[in-house]
Structures are given as structure tokens and as C-alpha cells.
Tab-separated table of C-alpha atoms in Angstrom:
chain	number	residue	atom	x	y	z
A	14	UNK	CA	0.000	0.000	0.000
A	15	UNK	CA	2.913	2.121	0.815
A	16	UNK	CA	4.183	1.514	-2.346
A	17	UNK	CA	1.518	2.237	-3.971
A	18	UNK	CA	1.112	5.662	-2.404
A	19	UNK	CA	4.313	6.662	-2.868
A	20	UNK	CA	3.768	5.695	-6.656
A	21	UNK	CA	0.702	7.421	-6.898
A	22	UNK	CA	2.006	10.316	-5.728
A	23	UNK	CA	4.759	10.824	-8.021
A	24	UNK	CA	2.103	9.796	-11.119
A	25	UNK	CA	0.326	13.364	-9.449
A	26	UNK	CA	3.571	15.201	-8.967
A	27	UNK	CA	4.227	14.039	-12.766
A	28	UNK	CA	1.099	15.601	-13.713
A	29	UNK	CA	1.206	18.567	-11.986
A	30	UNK	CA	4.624	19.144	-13.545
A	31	UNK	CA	3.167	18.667	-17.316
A	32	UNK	CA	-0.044	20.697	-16.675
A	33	UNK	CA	2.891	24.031	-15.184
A	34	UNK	CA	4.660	23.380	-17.878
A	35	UNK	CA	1.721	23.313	-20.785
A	36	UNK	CA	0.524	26.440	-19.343
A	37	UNK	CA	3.751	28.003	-19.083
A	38	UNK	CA	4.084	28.277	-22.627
A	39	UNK	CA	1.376	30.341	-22.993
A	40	UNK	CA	1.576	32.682	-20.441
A	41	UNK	CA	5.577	33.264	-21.566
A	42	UNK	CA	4.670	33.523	-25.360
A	43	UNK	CA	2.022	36.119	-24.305
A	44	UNK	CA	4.019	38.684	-22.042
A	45	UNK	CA	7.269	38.393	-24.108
A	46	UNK	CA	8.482	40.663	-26.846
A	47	UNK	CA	11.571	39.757	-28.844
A	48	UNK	CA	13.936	41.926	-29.633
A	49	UNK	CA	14.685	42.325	-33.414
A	50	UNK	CA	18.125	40.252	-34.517
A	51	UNK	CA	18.166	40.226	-37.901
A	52	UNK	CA	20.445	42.585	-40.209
A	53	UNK	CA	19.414	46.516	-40.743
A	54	UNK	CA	20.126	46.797	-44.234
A	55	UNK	CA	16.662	47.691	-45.600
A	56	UNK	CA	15.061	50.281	-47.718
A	57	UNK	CA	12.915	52.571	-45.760
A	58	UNK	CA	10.717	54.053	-48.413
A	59	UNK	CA	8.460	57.052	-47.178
A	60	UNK	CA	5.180	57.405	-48.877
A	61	UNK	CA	4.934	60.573	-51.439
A	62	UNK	CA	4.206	63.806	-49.809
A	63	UNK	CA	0.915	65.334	-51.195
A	64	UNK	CA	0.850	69.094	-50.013
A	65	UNK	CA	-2.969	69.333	-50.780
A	66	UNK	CA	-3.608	66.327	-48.534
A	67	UNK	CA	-3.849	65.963	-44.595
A	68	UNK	CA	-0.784	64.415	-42.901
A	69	UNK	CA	-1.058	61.892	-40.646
A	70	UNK	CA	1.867	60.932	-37.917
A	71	UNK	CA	1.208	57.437	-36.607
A	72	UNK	CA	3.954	57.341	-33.164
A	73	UNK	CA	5.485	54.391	-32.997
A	74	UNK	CA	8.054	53.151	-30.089
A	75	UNK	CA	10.862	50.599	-31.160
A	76	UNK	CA	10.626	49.253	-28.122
A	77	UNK	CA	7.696	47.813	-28.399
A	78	UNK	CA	3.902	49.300	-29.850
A	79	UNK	CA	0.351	47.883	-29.926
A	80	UNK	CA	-0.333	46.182	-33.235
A	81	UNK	CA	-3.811	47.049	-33.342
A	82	UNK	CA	-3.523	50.341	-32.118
A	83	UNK	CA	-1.027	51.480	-34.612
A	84	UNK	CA	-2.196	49.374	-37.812
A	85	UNK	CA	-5.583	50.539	-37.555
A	86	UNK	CA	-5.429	53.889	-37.443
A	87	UNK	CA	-2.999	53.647	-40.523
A	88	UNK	CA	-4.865	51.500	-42.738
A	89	UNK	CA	-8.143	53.609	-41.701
A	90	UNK	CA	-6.886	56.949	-42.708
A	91	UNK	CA	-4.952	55.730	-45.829
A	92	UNK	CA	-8.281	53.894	-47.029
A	93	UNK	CA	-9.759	58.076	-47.269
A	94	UNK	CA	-7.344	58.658	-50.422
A	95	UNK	CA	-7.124	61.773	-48.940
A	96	UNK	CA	-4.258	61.828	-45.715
A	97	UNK	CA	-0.215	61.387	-46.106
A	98	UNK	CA	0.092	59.174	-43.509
A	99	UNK	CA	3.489	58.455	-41.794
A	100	UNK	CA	4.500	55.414	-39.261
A	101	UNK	CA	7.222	57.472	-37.099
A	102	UNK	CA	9.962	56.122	-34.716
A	103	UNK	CA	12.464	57.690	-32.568
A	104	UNK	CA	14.936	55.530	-34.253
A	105	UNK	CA	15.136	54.732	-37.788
A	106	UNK	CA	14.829	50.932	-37.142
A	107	UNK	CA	12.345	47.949	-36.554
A	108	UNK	CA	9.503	48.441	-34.227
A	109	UNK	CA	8.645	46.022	-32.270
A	110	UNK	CA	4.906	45.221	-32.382
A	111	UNK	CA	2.827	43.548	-29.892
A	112	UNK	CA	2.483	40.766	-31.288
A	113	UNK	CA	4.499	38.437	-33.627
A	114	UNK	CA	5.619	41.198	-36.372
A	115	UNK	CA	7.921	43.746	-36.921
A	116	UNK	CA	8.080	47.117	-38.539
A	117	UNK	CA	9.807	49.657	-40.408
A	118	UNK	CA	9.167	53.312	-39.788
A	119	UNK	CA	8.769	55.574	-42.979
A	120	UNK	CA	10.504	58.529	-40.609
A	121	UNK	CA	12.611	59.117	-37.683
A	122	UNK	CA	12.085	61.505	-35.272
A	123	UNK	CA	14.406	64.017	-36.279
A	124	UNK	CA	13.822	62.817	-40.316
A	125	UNK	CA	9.907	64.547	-39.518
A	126	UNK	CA	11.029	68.048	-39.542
A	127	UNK	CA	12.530	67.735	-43.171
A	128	UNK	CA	8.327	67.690	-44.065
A	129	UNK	CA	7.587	71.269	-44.804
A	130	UNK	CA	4.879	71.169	-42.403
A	131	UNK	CA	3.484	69.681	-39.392
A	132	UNK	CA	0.806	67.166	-39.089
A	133	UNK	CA	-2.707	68.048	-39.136
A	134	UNK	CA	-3.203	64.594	-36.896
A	135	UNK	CA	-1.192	63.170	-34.354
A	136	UNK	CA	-2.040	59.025	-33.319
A	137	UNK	CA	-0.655	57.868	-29.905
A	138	UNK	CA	-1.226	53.942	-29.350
A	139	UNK	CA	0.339	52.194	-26.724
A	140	UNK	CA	3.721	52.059	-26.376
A	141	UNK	CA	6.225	50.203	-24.323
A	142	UNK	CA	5.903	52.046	-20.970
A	143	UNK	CA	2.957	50.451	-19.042
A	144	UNK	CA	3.187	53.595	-15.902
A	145	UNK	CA	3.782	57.212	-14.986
A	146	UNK	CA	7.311	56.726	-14.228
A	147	UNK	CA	8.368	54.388	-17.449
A	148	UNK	CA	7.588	57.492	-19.614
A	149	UNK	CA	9.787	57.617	-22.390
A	150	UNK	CA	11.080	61.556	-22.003
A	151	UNK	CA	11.848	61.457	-25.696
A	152	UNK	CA	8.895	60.756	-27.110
A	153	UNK	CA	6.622	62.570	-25.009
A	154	UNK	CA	8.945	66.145	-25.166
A	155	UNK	CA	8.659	64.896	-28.961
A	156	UNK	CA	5.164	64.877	-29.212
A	157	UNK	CA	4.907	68.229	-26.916
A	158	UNK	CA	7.269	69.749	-30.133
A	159	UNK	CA	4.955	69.123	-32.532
A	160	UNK	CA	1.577	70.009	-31.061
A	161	UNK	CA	-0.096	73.015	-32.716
A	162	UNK	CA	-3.186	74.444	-31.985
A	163	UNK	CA	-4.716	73.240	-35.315
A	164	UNK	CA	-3.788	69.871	-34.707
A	165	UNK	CA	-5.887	67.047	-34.066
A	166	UNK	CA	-4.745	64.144	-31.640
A	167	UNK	CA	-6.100	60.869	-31.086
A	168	UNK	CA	-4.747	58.459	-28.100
A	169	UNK	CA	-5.736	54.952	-28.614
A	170	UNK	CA	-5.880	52.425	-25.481
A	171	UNK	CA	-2.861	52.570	-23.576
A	172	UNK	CA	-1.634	55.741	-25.602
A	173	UNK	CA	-3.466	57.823	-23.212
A	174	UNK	CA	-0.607	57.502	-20.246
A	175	UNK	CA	1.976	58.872	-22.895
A	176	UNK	CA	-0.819	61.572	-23.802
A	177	UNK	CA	-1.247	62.129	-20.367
A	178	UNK	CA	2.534	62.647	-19.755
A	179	UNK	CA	2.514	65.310	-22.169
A	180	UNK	CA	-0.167	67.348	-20.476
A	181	UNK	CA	-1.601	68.386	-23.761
A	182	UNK	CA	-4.717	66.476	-22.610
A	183	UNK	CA	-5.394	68.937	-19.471
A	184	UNK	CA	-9.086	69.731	-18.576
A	185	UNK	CA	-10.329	67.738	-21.535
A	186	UNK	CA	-12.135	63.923	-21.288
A	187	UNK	CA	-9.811	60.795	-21.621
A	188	UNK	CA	-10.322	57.607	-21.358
A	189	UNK	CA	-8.599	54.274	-22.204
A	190	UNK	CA	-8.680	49.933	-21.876
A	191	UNK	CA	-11.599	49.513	-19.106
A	192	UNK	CA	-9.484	47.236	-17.612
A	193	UNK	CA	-6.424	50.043	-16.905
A	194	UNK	CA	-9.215	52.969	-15.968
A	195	UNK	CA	-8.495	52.737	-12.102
A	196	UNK	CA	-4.727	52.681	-13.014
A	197	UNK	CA	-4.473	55.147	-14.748
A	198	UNK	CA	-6.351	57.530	-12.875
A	199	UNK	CA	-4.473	57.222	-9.917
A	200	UNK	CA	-1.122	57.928	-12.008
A	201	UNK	CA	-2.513	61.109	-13.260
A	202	UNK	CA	-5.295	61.920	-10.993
A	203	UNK	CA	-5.325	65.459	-12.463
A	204	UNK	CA	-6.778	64.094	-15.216
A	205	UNK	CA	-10.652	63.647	-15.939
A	206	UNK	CA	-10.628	59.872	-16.598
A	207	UNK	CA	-13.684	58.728	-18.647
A	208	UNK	CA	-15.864	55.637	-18.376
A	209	UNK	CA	-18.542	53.970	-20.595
A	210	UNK	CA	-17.471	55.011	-24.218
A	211	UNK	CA	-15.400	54.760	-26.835
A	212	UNK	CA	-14.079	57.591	-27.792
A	213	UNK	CA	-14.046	60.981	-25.713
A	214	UNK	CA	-13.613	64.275	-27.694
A	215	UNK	CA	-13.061	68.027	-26.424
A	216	UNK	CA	-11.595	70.321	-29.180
A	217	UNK	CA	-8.798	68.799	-30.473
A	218	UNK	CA	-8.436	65.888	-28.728
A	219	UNK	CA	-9.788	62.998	-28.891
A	220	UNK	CA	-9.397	59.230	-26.931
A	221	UNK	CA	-10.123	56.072	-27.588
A	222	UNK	CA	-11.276	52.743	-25.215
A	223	UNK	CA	-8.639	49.771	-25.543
A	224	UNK	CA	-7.672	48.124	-28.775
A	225	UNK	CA	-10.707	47.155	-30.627
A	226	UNK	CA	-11.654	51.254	-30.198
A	227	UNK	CA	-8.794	52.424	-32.347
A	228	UNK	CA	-11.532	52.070	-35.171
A	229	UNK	CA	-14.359	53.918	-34.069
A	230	UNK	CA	-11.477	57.044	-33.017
A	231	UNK	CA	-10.046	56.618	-36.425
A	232	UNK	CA	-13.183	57.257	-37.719
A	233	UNK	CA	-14.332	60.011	-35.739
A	234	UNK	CA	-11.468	61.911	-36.816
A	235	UNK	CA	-12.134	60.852	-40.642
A	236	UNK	CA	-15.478	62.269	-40.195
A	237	UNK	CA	-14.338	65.441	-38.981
A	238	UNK	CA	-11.767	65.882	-41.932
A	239	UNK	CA	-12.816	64.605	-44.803
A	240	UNK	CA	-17.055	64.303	-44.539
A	241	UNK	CA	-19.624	62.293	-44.232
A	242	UNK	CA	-19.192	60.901	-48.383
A	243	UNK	CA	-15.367	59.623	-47.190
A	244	UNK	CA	-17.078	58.257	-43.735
A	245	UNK	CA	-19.386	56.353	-45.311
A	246	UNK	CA	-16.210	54.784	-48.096
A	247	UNK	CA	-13.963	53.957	-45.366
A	248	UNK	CA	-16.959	51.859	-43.281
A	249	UNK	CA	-17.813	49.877	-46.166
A	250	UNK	CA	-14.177	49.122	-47.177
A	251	UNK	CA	-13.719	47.603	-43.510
A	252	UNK	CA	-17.475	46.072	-42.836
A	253	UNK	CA	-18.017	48.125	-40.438
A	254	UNK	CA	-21.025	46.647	-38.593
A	255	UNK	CA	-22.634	50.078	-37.886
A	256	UNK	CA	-24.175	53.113	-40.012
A	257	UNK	CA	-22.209	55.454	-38.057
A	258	UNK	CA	-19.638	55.377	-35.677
A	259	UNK	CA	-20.814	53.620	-32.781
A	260	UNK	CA	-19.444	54.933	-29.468
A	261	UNK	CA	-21.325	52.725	-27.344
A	262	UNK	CA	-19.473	51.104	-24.634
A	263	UNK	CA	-19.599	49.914	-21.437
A	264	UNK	CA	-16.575	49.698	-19.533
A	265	UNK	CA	-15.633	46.358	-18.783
A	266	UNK	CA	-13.014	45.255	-17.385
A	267	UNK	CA	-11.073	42.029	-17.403
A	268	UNK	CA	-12.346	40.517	-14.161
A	269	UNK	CA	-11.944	37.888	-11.881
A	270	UNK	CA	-14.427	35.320	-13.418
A	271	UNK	CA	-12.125	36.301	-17.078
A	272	UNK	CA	-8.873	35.267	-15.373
A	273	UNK	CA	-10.170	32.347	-14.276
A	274	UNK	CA	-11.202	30.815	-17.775
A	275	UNK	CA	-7.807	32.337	-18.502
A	276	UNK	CA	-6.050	30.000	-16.447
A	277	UNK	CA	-8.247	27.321	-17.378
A	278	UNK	CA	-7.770	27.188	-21.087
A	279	UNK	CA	-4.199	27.993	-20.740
A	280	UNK	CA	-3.591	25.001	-18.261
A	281	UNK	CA	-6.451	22.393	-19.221
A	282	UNK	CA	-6.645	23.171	-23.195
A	283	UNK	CA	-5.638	23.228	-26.335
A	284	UNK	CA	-2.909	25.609	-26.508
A	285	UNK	CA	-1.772	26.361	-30.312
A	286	UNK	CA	1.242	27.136	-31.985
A	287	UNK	CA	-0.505	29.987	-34.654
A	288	UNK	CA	1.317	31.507	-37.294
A	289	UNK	CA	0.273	33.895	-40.027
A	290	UNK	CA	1.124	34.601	-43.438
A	291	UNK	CA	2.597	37.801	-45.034
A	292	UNK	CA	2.833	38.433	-48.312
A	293	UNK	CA	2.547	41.467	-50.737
A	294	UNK	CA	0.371	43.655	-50.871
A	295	UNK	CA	-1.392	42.678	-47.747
A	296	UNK	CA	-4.698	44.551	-45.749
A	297	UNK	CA	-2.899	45.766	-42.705
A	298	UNK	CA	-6.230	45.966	-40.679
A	299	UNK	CA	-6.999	42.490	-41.162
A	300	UNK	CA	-3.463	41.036	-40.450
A	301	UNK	CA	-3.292	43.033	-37.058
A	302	UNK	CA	-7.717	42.484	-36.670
A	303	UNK	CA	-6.550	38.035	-36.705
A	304	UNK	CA	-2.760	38.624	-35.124
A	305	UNK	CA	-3.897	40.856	-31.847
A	306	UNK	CA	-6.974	38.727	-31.461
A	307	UNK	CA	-5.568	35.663	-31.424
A	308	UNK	CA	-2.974	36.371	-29.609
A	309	UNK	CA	-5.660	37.328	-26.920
A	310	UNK	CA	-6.271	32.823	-26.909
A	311	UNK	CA	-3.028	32.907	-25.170
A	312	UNK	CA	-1.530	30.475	-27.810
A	313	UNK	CA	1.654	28.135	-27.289
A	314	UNK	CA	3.130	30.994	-29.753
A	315	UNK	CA	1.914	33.307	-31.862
A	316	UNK	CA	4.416	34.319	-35.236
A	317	UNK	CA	4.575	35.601	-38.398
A	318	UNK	CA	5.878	33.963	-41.481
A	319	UNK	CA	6.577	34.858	-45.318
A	320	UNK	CA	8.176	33.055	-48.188
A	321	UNK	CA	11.781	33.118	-48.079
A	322	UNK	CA	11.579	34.471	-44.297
A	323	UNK	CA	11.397	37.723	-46.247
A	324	UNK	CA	10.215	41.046	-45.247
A	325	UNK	CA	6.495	41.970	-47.351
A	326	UNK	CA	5.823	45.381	-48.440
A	327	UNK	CA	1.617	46.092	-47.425
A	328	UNK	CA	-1.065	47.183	-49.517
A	329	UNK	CA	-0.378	50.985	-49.027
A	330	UNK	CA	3.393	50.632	-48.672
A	331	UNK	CA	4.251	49.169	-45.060
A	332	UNK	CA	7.125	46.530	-44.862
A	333	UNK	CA	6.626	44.427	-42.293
A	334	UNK	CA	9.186	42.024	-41.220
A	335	UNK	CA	8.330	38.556	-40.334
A	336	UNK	CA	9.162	36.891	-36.749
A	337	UNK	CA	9.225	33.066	-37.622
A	338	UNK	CA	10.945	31.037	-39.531
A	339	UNK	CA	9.172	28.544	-42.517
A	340	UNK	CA	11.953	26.210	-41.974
A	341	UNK	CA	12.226	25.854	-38.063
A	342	UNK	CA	9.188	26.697	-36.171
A	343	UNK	CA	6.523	24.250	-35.286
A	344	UNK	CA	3.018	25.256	-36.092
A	345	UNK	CA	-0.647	24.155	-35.847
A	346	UNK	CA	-2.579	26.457	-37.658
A	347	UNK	CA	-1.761	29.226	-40.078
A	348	UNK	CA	-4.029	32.059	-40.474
A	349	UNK	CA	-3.567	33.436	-44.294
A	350	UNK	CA	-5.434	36.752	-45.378
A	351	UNK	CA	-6.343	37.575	-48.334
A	352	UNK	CA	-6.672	33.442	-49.539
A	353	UNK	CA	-3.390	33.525	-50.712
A	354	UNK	CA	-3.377	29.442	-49.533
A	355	UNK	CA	-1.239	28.140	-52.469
A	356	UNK	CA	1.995	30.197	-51.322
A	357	UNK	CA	2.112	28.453	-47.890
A	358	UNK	CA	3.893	24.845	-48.910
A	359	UNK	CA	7.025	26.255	-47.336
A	360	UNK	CA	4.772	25.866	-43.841
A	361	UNK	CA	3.178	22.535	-44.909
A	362	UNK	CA	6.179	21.079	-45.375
A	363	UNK	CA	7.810	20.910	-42.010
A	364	UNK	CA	4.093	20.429	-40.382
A	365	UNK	CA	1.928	17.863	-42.265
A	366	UNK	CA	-0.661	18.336	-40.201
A	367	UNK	CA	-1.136	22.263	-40.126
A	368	UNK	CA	-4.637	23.566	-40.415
A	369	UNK	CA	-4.542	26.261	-43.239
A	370	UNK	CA	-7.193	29.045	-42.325
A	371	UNK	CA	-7.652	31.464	-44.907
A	372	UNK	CA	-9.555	35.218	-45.033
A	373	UNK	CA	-11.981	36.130	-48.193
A	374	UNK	CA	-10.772	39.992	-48.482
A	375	UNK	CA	-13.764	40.461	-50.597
A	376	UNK	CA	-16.274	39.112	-47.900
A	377	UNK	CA	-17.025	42.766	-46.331
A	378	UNK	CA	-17.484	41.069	-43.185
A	379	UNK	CA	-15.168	42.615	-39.751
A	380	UNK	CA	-12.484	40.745	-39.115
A	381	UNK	CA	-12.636	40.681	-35.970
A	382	UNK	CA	-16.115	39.205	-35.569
A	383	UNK	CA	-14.571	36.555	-38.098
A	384	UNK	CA	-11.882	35.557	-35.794
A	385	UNK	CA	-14.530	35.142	-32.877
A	386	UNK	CA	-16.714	33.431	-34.287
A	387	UNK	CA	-13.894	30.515	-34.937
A	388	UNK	CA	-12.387	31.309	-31.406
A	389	UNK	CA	-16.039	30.540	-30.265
A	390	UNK	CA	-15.999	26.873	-31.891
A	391	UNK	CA	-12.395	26.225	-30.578
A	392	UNK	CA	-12.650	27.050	-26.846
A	393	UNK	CA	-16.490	27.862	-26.328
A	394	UNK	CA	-18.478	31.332	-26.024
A	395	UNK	CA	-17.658	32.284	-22.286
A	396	UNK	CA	-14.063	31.800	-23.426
A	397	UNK	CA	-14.619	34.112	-26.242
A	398	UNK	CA	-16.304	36.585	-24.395
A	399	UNK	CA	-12.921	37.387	-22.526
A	400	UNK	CA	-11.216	37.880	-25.824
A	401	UNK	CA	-13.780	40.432	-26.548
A	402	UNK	CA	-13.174	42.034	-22.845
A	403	UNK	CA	-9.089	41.615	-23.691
A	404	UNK	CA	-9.930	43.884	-27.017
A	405	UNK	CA	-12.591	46.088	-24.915
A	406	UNK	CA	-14.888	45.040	-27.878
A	407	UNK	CA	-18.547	44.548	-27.518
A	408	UNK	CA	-20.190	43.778	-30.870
């Protein structure tokens, strides 16, 4: 009996061991950010400057910048035909985006005042600080440089506490992720911290909720610029499930009950490595719509791949760098927009048994509700309903 014990105990210790380490995978893949390795000899290519148009600075931090947060607001105000819109860096080098791809600035910092004027809109996401003190003085004094009093800026999400450190947002609404409201607002108390919507505007600034909300701010702004005609063109490009910009919104957060299923999926289930693929010519707001929700499943990994293992230039001029490699990295299921299926062998051919899911770019269906829906069949509705509260999204 002793022996027996003693035997099934270390069967349980066994187990224990296994379950730690299946749901360590997860959890690591999901809170780490890879520095860039690779070489630096690329061709940055700015987009044409149009005098007669708007221009657009998207801030990026090559430290590390919401996907979602800066690759919708860039495909949304490029899809007007009407904005010069810039992805700028303090350093004239890959960005690190969260999560599974890299970027390349069109301008650095300093490269920004060789424009022969300053942006009519300014676009904050979140960045790499995540607090008051982690501030990064060089972007913030930065963005305090370029703000005019004809400018219009929009913080998305976690962009607020780097709007917040400039103090350009003083005595006007703000708000941000549901789940980072109380944080926030006891970093910059002085602040008046917004809850229930998503997107706040007083004069020229503007705010958005977390992730998902980058949209509905994006458009808000469009609307202001460029008319209801351009509005209207821009929401049908995306399938935009509203008539107008919807700024309902309840604020949400990611609760107790949320971590909980967390923990359980990550520990108990099915945790997948997901890649997706790049290629030419690619919709930016779907890659980052099926790469920043899924990597809200809390996947084994979550990576980026292209033929060759080479960097992809985006359908209105982005090159995005990939973070896996076709010829080493294990995968499970590979996520391809735009149906481009029959340039994936290089995948297929280390795993056999990947699951190819591909994205109909002529479907006029949001891409995020597409990825739900499937997240919903994988790992149940309650489960999917704290990837919606991860995104702040409530369709």
C-alpha cells in the first residue's frame, strides 16, 4: 500500500509538472516581446508627400507598440485617399509590435522636420511604458514639439498615459482599456478619466477605449476631416457593422471570473502554436484584426511567417518584417489573409498536419467578428467573451 502511495504520488507530482509546464508556454509567449536580430540593411521608403492632402503621424516606439492600435489607425486613414500618412519612430529601425511582427518606420524623429509642415493629426497607441514613471522623455517632449493648436490628436488604449505625460490632454475627457481605468487615474489623478465610451472628444483631442476602439477614433477623426461621403467609403471598405460610428461602450473590465477561464484554457486546453502569413500587398487591418486577437487565446506561440523568411511590403506601402521562420518553427494552424493558400507549402512542409485558415478579403465582413466566431468553436463562447473584454470590444 505504501508503495503504492508513494507511486501514486509521483504519477500526481508528474502531472502537476506537465499541466505548469503546458501552461507556461502560454503565459511566456504572451508577455514576451523579442527583440529584433536580424540585419538593418533595408530600404525605408516614405510614402509621397501630397501638399494638398492631410498628414497623418502614426507614433510608434521601437521598443515595443500595440499592433492594433497602430495598424488601424494607418490603414483607416490611408483607405480616405485623402491623408499622407506616416509610421514614425524615434529611431530609424524595426519596431517592435505587440504581437508576432515587426516594422519599419517611414521617418525618424528628427527625419519629420525635413516635411515642410506639421501634421494636421497626431495618433498615440500604446507604447512600451505600461506607468507614470516608465515614460519615455523622448517621445513625449517629442510629441509636446509638434503640437499646434490646429492639430488634431487621437490616443488609442494605452496611448493615453503617454498623452497624459505630455499634459496636452489637461481639462479635456480621456479615457482608455476599461481594464487600466483605475490605473491610470491614480497615475494622473489630475486628469478627468472617462468611463462607458469609446471615444471621448473636447476640441482637439480625442481618446479612444482599448484596442478594438482604435476604429471607431479613427473614424471620428475621418469624419471630422474629410465628410460624411469619405465616412461612409472607409466603413464599407472595412465592414463596419454600424451606419455610423458607434461609441457605445460599457466599460468592462477584465475581471476575476475572465482570469479564471484564462487559467483554465491555458492550463487544461488546447494551446496552439498559430502563425500567419505575409505576403505582398497585404490589408494591414486584417493582419493586425486576426494577429492581436488571437494572440488574446493565449496560444503556445503566436508568429509571423513569409516566403523566403522575407520582409512583405503592405497594400499601401508598409514593410513588415516577419518573426518566424518557414523552416524551423513548429506550427498548428496558419491564419492566411487575403486566400493567398497556395503560397504556404514552405509551412506545410515541415508540419503535415497544419490547419490552413484562410480570409476572403472580398467578404465585407469585420475581421474581428470573423476571428470570434472561430475562437467561439475552438474554446467555447464564455471563453470568447474574454477575448472580446481583452480587445474592450462589444459587438
Amino acid at each position: 500500500m505504501h508503495l503504492i502511495t508513494k507511486a501514486g504520488l509521483a504519477l500526481a507530482a508528474v502531472a502537476c509538472l506537465a499541466v505548469t509546464f503546458h501552461g507556461c508556454k502560454p503565459l511566456k509567449a504572451f508577455y514576451t516581446f523579442p527583440e529584433y536580430r536580424g540585419g538593418h540593411h533595408f530600404h525605408y521608403a516614405a510614402p509621397a508627400y501630397d501638399p494638398a492632402r492631410k498628414t497623418v503621424f502614426i507614433v510608434a516606439d521601437n521598443r515595443g507598440t500595440e499592433l492594433f492600435d497602430m495598424m488601424a489607425p494607418f490603414y483607416l486613414f490611408q483607405a480616405t485617399g485623402k491623408a499622407n500618412v506616416f509610421v514614425v519612430a524615434p529611431e530609424k529601425k524595426p519596431v517592435i509590435l505587440r504581437k508576432g511582427l515587426y516594422v519599419l518606420p517611414h521617418l525618424s524623429f528628427p527625419e519629420t522636420a525635413l516635411l515642410p509642415q506639421k501634421p494636421d493629426v497626431l495618433v498615440v497607441p500604446a507604447l512600451s511604458a505600461m506607468d507614470r514613471q516608465g515614460q519615455d522623455s523622448t517621445i513625449v517632449r517629442w510629441i509636446q514639439q509638434q503640437y499646434t493648436d490646429s492639430m488634431l490628436l487621437l490616443s488609442v488604449c494605452q496611448g493615453s498615459l503617454t498623452m497624459a505625460a505630455t499634459g496636452l490632454y489637461h481639462d479635456k475627457p480621456i479615457t482608455t482599456h476599461a481594464s487600466e481605468l483605475r490605473q491610470n487615474q491614480q497615475q494622473f489623478p489630475e486628469l478627468a478619466w472617462v468611463r462607458d465610451t469609446g471615444v471621448t472628444g473636447a476640441g482637439n483631442c480625442y481618446s479612444t477605449a482599448g484596442v478594438s476602439n482604435a476604429v471607431a477614433g479613427s473614424l471620428v477623426v475621418i469624419k471630422r476631416l474629410f465628410g460624411t461621403v469619405i465616412l461612409q467609403q472607409v466603413m464599407q471598405d472595412i465592414g463596419y457593422p454600424y451606419n455610423d460610428v458607434s461609441l457605445r461602450h460599457q466599460s468592462l473590465e477584465v475581471n476575476g471570473a475572465a482570469k479564471w477561464r484564462i487559467g483554465r484554457k491555458i492550463f487544461l486546453g488546447a494551446n496552439q502554436h498559430v502563425g500567419v502569413w505575409l505576403a505582398d500587398g497585404i490589408n494591414e487591418l486584417q493582419l493586425a484584426a486576426i494577429m492581436d486577437t488571437y494572440y488574446r487565446t493565449f496560444p503556445a506561440s503566436i508568429r509571423s511567417f513569409s516566403a523566403g523568411n522575407r520582409p512583405v511590403v503592405s497594400r499601401f506601402g508598409l514593410t513588415l518584417i516577419p518573426t518566424g521562420n518557414t523552416r524551423e518553427d513548429r506550427l498548428d494552424e496558419l491564419h492566411v489573409p487575403g486566400l493567398q493558400v497556395a503560397a504556404v507549402d514552405e509551412c506545410r512542409q515541415r508540419n503535415p498536419h497544419l490547419q490552413i485558415i484562410p480570409y476572403n478579403t472580398t467578404g465585407r465582413r469585420y475581421t474581428i467578428d470573423v476571428c470570434l466566431d472561430r475562437i467561439r468553436q475552438q474554446y467555447g463562447a464564455s471563453f470568447a467573451r474574454v477575448v472580446e473584454r481583452m480587445l474592450d470590444y462589444q459587438p
